[in-house]
mmCIF file of C-alpha atoms and ligand atoms in Angstrom:
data_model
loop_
_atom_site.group_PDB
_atom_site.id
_atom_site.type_symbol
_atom_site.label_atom_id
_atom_site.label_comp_id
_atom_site.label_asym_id
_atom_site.label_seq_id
_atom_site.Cartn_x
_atom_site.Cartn_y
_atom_site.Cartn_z
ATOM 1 C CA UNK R 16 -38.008 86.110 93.582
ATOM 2 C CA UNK R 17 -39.255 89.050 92.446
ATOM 3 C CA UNK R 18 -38.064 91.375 89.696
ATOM 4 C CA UNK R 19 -36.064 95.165 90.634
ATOM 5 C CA UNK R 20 -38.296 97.889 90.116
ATOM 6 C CA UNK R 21 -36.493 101.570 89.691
ATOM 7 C CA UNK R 22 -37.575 104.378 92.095
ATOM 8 C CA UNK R 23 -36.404 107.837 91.180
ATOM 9 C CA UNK R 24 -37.368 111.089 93.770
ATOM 10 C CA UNK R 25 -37.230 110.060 96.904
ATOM 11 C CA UNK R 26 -38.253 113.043 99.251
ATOM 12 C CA UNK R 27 -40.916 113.369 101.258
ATOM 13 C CA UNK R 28 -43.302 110.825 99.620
ATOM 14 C CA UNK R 29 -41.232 108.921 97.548
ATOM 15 C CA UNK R 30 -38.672 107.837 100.454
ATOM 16 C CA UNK R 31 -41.654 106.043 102.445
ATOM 17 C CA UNK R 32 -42.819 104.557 99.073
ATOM 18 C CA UNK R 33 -39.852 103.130 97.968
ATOM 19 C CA UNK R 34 -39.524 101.295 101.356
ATOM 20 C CA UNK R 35 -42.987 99.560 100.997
ATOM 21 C CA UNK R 36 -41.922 98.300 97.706
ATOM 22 C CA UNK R 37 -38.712 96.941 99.355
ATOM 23 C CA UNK R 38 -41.395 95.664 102.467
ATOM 24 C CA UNK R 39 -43.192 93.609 99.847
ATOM 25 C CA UNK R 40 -40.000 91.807 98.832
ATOM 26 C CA UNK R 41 -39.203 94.080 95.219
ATOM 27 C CA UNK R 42 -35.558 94.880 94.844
ATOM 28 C CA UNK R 43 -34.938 98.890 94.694
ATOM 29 C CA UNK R 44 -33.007 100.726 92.320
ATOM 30 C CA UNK R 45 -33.244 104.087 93.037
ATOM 31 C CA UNK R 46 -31.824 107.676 91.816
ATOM 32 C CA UNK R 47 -32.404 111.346 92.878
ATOM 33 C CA UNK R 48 -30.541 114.423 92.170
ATOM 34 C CA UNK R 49 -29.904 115.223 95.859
ATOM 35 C CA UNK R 50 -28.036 112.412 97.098
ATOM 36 C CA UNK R 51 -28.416 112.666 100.781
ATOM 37 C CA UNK R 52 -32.358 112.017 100.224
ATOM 38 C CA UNK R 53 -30.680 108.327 99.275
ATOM 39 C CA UNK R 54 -28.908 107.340 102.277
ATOM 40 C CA UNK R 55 -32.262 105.955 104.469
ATOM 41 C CA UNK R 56 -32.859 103.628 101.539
ATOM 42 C CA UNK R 57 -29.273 102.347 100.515
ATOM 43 C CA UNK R 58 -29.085 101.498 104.080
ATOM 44 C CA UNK R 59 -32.437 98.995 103.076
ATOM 45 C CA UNK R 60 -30.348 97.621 100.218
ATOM 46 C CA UNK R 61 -31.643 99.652 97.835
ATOM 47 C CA UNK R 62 -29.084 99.988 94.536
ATOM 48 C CA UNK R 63 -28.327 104.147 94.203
ATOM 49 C CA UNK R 64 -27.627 105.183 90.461
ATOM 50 C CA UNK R 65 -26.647 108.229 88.921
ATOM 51 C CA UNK R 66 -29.096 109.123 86.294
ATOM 52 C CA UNK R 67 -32.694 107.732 85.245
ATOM 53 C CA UNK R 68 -31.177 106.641 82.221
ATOM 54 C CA UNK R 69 -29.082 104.052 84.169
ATOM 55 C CA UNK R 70 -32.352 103.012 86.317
ATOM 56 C CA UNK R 71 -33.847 102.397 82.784
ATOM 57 C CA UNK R 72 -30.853 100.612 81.567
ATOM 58 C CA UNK R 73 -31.378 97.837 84.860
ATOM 59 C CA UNK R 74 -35.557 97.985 85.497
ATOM 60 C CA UNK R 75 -37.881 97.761 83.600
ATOM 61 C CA UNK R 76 -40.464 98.930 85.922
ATOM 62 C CA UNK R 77 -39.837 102.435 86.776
ATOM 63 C CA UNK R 78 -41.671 104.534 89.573
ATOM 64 C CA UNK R 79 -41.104 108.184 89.442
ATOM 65 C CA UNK R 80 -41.909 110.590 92.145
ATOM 66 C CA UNK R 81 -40.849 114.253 91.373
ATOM 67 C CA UNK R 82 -42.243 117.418 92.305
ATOM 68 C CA UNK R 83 -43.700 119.466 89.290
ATOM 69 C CA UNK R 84 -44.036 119.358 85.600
ATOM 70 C CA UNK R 85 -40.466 120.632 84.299
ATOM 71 C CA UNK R 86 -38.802 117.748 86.842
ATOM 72 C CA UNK R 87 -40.535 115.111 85.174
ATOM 73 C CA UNK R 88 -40.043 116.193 81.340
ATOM 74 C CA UNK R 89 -36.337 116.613 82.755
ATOM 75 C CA UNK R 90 -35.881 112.828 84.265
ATOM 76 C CA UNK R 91 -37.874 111.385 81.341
ATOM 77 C CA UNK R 92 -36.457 113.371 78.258
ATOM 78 C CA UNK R 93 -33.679 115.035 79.631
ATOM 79 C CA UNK R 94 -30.057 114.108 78.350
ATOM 80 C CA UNK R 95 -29.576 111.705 81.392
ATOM 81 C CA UNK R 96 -33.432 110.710 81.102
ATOM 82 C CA UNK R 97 -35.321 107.365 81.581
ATOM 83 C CA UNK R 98 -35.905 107.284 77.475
ATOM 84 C CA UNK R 99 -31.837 107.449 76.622
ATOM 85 C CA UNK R 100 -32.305 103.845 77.807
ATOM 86 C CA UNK R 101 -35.481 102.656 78.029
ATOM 87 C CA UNK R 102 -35.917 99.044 77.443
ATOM 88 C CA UNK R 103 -38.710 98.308 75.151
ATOM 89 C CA UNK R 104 -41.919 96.589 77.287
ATOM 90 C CA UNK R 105 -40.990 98.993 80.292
ATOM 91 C CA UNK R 106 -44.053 99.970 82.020
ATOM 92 C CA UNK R 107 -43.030 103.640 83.289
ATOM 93 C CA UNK R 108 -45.314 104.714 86.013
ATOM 94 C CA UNK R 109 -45.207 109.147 86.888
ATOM 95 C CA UNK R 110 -47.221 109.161 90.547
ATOM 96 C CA UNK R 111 -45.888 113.559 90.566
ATOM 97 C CA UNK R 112 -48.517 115.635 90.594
ATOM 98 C CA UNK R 113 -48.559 117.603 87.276
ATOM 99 C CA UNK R 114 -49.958 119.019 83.817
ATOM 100 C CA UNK R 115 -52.277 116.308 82.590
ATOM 101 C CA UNK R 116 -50.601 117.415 79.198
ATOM 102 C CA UNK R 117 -47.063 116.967 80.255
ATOM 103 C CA UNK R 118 -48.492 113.444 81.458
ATOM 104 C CA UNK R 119 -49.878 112.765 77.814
ATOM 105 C CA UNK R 120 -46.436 114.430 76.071
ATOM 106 C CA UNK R 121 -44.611 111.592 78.085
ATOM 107 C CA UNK R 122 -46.757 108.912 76.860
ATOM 108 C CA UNK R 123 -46.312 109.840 73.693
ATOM 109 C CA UNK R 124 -42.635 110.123 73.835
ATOM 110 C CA UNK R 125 -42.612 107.040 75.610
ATOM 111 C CA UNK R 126 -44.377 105.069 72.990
ATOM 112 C CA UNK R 127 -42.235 105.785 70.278
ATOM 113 C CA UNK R 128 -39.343 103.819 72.316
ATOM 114 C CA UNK R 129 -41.985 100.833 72.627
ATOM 115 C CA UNK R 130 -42.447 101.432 76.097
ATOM 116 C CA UNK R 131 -46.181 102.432 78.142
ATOM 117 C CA UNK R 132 -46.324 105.197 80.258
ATOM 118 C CA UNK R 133 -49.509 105.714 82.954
ATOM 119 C CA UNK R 134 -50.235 108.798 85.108
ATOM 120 C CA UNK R 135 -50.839 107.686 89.052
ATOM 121 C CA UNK R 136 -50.616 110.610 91.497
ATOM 122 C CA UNK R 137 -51.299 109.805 95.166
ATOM 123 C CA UNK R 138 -53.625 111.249 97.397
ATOM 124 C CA UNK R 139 -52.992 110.644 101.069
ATOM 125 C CA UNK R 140 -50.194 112.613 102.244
ATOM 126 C CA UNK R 141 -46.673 111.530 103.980
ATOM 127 C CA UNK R 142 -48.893 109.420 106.309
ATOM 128 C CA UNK R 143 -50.425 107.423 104.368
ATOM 129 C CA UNK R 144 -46.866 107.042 101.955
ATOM 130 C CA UNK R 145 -45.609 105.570 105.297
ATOM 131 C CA UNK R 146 -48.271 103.109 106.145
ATOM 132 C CA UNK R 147 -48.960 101.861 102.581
ATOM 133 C CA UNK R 148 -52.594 103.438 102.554
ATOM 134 C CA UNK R 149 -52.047 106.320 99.559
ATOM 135 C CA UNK R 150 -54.987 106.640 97.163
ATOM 136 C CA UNK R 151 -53.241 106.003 93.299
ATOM 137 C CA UNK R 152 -55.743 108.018 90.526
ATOM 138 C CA UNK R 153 -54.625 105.627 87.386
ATOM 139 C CA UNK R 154 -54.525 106.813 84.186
ATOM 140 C CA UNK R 155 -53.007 104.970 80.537
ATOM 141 C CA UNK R 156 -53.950 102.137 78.411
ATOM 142 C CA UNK R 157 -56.314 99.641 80.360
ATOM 143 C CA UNK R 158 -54.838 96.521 79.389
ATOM 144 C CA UNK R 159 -51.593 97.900 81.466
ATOM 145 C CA UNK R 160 -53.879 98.864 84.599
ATOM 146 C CA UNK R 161 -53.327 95.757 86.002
ATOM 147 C CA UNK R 162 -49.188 95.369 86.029
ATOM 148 C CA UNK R 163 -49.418 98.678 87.618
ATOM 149 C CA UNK R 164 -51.757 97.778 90.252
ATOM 150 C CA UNK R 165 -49.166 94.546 91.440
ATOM 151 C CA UNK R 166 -47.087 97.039 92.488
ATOM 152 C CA UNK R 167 -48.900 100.287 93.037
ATOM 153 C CA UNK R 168 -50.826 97.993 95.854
ATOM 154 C CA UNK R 169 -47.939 97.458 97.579
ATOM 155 C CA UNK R 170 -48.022 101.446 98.559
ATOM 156 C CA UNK R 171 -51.500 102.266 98.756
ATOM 157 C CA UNK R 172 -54.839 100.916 99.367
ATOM 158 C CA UNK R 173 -57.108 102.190 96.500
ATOM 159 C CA UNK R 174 -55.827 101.694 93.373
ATOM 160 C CA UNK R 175 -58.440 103.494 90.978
ATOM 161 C CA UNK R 176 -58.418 103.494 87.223
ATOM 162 C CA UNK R 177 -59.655 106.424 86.038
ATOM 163 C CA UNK R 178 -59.431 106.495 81.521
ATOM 164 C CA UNK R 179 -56.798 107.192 79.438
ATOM 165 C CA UNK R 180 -53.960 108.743 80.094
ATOM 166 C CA UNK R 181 -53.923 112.256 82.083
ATOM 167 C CA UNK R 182 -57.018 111.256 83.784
ATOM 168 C CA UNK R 183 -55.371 110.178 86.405
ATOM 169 C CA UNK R 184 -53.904 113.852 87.123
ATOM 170 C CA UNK R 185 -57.774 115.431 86.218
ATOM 171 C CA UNK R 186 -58.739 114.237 89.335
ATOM 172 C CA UNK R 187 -55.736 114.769 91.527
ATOM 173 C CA UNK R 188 -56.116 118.638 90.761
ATOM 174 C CA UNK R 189 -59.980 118.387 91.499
ATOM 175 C CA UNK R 190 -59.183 116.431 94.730
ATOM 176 C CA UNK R 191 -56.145 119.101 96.003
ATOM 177 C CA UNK R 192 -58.510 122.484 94.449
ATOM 178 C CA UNK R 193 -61.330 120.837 97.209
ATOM 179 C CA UNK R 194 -58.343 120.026 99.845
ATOM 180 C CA UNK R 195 -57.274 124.012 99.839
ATOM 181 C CA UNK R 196 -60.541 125.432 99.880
ATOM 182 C CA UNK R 197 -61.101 122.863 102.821
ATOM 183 C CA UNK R 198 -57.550 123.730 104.248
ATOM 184 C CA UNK R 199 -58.158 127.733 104.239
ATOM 185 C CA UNK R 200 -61.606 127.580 105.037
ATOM 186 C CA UNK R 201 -60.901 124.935 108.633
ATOM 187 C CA UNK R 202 -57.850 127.463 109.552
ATOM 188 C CA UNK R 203 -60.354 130.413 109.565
ATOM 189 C CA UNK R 204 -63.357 129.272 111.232
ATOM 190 C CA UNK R 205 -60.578 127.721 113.946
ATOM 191 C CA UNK R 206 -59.336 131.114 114.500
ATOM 192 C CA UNK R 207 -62.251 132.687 114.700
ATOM 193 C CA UNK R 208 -63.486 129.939 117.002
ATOM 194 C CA UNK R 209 -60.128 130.760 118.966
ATOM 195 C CA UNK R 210 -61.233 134.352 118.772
ATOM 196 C CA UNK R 211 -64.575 133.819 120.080
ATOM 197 C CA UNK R 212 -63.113 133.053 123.056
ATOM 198 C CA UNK R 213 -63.513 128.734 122.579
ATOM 199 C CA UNK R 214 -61.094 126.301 123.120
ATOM 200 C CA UNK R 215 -59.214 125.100 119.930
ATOM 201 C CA UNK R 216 -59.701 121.216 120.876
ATOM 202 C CA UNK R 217 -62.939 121.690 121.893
ATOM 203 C CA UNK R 218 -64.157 123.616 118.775
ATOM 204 C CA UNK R 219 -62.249 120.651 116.484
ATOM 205 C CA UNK R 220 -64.348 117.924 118.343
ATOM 206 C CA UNK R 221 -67.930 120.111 117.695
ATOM 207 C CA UNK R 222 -66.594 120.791 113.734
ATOM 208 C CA UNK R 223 -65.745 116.647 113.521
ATOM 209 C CA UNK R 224 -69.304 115.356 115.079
ATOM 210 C CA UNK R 225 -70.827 118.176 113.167
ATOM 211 C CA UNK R 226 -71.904 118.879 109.403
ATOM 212 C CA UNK R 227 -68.443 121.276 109.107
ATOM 213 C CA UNK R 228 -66.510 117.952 109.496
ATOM 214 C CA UNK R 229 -63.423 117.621 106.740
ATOM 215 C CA UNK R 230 -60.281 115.915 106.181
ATOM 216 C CA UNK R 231 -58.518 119.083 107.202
ATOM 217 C CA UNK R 232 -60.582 119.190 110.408
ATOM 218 C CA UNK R 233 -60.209 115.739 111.680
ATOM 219 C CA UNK R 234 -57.327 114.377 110.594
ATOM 220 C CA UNK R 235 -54.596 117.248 109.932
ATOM 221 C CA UNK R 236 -55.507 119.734 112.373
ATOM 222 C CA UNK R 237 -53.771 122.936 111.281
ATOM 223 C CA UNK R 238 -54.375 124.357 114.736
ATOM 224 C CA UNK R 239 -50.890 123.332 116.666
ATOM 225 C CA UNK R 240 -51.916 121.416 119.830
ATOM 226 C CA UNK R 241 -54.992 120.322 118.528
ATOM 227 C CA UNK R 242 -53.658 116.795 117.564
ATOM 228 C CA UNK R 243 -50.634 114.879 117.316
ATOM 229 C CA UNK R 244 -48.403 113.089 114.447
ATOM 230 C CA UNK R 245 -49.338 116.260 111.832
ATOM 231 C CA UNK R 246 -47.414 119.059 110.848
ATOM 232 C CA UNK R 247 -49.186 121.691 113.195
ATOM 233 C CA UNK R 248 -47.606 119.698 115.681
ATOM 234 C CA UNK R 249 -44.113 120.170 114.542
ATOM 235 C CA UNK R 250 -44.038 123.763 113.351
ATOM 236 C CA UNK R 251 -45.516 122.882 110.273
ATOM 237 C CA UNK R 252 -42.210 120.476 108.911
ATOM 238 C CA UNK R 253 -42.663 117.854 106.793
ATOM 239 C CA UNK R 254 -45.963 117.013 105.037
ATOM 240 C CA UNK R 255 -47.338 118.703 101.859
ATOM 241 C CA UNK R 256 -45.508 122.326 101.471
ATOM 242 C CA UNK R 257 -47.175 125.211 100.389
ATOM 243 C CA UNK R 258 -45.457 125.859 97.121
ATOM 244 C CA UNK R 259 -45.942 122.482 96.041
ATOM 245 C CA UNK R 260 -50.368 123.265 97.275
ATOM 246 C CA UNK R 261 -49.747 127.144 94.960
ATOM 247 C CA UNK R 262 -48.159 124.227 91.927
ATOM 248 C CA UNK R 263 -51.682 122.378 91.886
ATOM 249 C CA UNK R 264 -54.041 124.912 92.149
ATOM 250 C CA UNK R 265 -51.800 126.946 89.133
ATOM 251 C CA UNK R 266 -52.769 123.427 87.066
ATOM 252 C CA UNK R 267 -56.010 123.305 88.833
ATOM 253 C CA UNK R 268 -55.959 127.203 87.120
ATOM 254 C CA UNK R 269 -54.881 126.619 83.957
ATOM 255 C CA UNK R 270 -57.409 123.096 83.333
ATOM 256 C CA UNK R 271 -60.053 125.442 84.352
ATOM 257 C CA UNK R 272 -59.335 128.057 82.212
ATOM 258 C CA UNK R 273 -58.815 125.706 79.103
ATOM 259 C CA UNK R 274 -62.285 124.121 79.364
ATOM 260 C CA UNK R 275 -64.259 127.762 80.905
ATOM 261 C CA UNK R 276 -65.093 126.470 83.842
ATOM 262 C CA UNK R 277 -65.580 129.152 87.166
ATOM 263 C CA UNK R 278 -63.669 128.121 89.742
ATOM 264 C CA UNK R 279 -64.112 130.987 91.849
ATOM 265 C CA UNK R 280 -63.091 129.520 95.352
ATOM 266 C CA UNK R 281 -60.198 127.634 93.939
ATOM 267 C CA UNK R 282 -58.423 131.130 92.349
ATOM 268 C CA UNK R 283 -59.193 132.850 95.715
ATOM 269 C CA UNK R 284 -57.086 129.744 97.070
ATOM 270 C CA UNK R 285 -54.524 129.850 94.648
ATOM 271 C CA UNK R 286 -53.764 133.594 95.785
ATOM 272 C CA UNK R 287 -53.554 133.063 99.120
ATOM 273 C CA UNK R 288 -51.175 129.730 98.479
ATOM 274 C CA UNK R 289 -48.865 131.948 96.392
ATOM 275 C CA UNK R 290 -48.990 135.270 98.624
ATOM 276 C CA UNK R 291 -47.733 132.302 101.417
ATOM 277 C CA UNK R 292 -45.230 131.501 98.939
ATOM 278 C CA UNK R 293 -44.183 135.222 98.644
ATOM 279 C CA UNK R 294 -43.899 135.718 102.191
ATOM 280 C CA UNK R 295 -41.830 132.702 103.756
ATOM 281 C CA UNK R 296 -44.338 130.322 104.023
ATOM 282 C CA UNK R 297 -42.779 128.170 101.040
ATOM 283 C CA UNK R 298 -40.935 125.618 102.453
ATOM 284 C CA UNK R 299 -43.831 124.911 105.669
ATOM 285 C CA UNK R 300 -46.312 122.899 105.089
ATOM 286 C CA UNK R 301 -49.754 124.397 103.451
ATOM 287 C CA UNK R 302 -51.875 123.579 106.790
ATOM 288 C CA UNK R 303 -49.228 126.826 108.064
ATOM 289 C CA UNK R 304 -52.601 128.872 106.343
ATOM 290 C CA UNK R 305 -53.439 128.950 109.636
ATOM 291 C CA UNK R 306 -50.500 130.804 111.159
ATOM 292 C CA UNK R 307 -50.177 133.002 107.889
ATOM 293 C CA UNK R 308 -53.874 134.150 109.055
ATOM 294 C CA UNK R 309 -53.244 134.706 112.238
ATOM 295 C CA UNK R 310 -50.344 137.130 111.051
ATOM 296 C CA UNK R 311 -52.497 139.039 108.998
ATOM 297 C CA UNK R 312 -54.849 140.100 111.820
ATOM 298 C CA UNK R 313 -52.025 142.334 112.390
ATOM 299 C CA UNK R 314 -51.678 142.080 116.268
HETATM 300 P P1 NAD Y 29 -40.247 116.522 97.553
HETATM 301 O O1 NAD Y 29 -39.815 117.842 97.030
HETATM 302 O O2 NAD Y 29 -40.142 116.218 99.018
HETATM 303 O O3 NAD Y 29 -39.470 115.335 96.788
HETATM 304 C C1 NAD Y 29 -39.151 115.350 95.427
HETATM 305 C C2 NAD Y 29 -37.817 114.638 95.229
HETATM 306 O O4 NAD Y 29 -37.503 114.628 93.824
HETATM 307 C C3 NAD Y 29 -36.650 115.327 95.937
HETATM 308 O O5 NAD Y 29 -35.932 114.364 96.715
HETATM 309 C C4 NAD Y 29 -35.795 115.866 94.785
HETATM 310 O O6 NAD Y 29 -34.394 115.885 95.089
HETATM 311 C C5 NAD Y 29 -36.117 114.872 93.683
HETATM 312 N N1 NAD Y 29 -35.847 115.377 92.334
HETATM 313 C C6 NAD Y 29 -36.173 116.585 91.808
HETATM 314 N N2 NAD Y 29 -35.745 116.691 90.535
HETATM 315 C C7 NAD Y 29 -35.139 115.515 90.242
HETATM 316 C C8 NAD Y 29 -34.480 115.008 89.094
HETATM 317 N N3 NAD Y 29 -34.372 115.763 87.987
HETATM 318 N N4 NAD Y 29 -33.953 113.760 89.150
HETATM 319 C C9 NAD Y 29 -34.056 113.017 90.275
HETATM 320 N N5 NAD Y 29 -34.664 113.445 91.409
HETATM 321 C C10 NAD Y 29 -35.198 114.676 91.392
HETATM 322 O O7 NAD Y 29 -41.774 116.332 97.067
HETATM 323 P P2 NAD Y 29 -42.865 115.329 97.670
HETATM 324 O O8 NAD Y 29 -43.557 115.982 98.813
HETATM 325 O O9 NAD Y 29 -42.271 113.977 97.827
HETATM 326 O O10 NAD Y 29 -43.929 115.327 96.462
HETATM 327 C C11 NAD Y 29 -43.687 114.665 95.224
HETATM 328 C C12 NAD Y 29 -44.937 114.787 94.359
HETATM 329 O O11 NAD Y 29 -46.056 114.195 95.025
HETATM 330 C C13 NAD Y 29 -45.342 116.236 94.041
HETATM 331 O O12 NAD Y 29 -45.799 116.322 92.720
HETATM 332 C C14 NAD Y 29 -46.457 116.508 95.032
HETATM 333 O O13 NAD Y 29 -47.349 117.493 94.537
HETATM 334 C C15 NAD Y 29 -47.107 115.138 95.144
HETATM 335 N N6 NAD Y 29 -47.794 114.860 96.422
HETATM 336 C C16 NAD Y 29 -47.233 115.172 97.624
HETATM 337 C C17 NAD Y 29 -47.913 114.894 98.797
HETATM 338 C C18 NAD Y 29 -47.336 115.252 100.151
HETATM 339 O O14 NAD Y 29 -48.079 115.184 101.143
HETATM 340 N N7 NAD Y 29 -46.062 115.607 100.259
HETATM 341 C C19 NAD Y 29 -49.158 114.254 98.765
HETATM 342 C C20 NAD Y 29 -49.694 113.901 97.527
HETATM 343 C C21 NAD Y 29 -48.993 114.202 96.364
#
């Protein structure tokens, strides 16, 4: 049978993770700070600790799943962290979205204690968590890629290796600085389609057989009514929230301005994410561009 593997964050994508592990047959030990976002999976048999540092102390193989930088230097180096306890030989696997320097600072840390820690943030959304089809953008020592493909698989369906470690978050932050400009730009050619006078469902079905076809126009609508099963559809709960979108186009930002590179659209983006932010859009998620636009018109 096959060995436990530790799971610590379980919210919005690390819940539906942590259940395809347990799908494929891997005992769960899990751990978050907020304990109610444990109850789905202890009712699955999953094992709920306290701290990472007791996860560490009973897997070996730890998947964390966090929201931004300071949570992960917190459950890895913190005074209840994964590396009070760390066995030595633990592959530790971050799949948060954050600093590609934090990721390398971890490593580092992580190495001293004779353990190997690899960057693998997901692409895909809360969908995709669920149906075991994420996108994992691998980065850490090559001769470890393949331990952490056995059990990445068993959540997504491209497992990509991508160089050493922090690469793997390099191209997260180009993928999500492409998804906002995408997001923001398909919420305000819908309204203006809407304000044309054309029907929302109609205009979404020209955009998706036509060369203005994107993720954010054919498969998470941010028009409500335009399809089902996305977060337009449900007052914009659930999926990818906005502060989270303003978090990775600030590292988007500051990657950009270490290496002097113009980014133009993705600052403009990062404003508008954080004036959301500012104005109770945090906690929705970031497809709500739409409905902040349509508030700004001011009518
Ligand atoms: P979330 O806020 O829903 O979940 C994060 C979980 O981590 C929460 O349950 C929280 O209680 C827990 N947590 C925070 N600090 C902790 C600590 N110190 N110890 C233990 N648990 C702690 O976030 P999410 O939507 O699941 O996203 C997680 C990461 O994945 C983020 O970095 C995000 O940018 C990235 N991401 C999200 C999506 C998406 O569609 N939601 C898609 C791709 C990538």
């Amino acid at each position: 049978s096959k060995t436990q593997v530790g799971f610590i964050g379980l919210g919005n994508m690390g819940n539906p993770m942590a259940k395809n592990l347990i799908k494929h047959g891997y005992p769960v030990i899990a751990s978050d700070v907020f304990p109610e976002s444990c109850k789905e999976l202890q009712e699955l048999g999953a094992q709920i600790l306290d701290s990472p540092a007791d996860v560490a102390d009973k897997a070996d193989r730890i998947i964390t799943m966090l929201p931004s930088s300071p949570n992960v230097v917190d459950v890895y180096t913190g005074p209840n962290g994964i590396l009070k306890k760390v066995k030595k030989g633990s592959l530790l696997i971050d799949s948060s979205t954050i600093d590609p320097a934090v990721s390398k600072e971890m490593a580092v840390a992580a190495e001293k204690l004779g353990a190997v820690f690899m960057d693998a943030p997901v692409s895909g959304g809360v969908g995709a968590a669920t149906s075991g089809k994420l996108t994992f953008m691998v980065g850490g020592p090559e001769e470890e890629f393949n331990a952490a493909k056995e059990l990445l698989s068993c959540m997504g369906a491209n497992v990509v290796y991508c160089g050493q470690v922090g690469t793997g978050q390099a191209a997260k932050i180009c993928n999500n600085m492409l998804l906002a400009i995408g997001m923001i730009g398909t919420a305000e050619t819908m309204n203006l389609g809407i304000r044309l006078g054309l029907d929302p469902k109609l205009l979404s079905k020209i955009l998706n057989m036509s060369s203005g076809r994107c993720w954010s126009s054919d498969t998470y609508n941010p028009v409500p009514g335009v399809m089902e099963g996305v977060p337009s559809a449900n007052n914009y709960q659930g999926g990818f929230g906005t502060t989270l979108m303003a978090k990775d186009l600030g590292l988007a930002q500051n990657t950009a301005t270490n290496t002097k590179t113009p980014v133009p659209l993705g600052s403009l983006a990062h404003q508008i994410y954080r004036m959301m932010c500012a104005r109770g859009y945090a906690s929705k998620d970031f497809s709500s561009v739409f409905q902040f636009l349509r508030e700004e018109e001011g009518q």
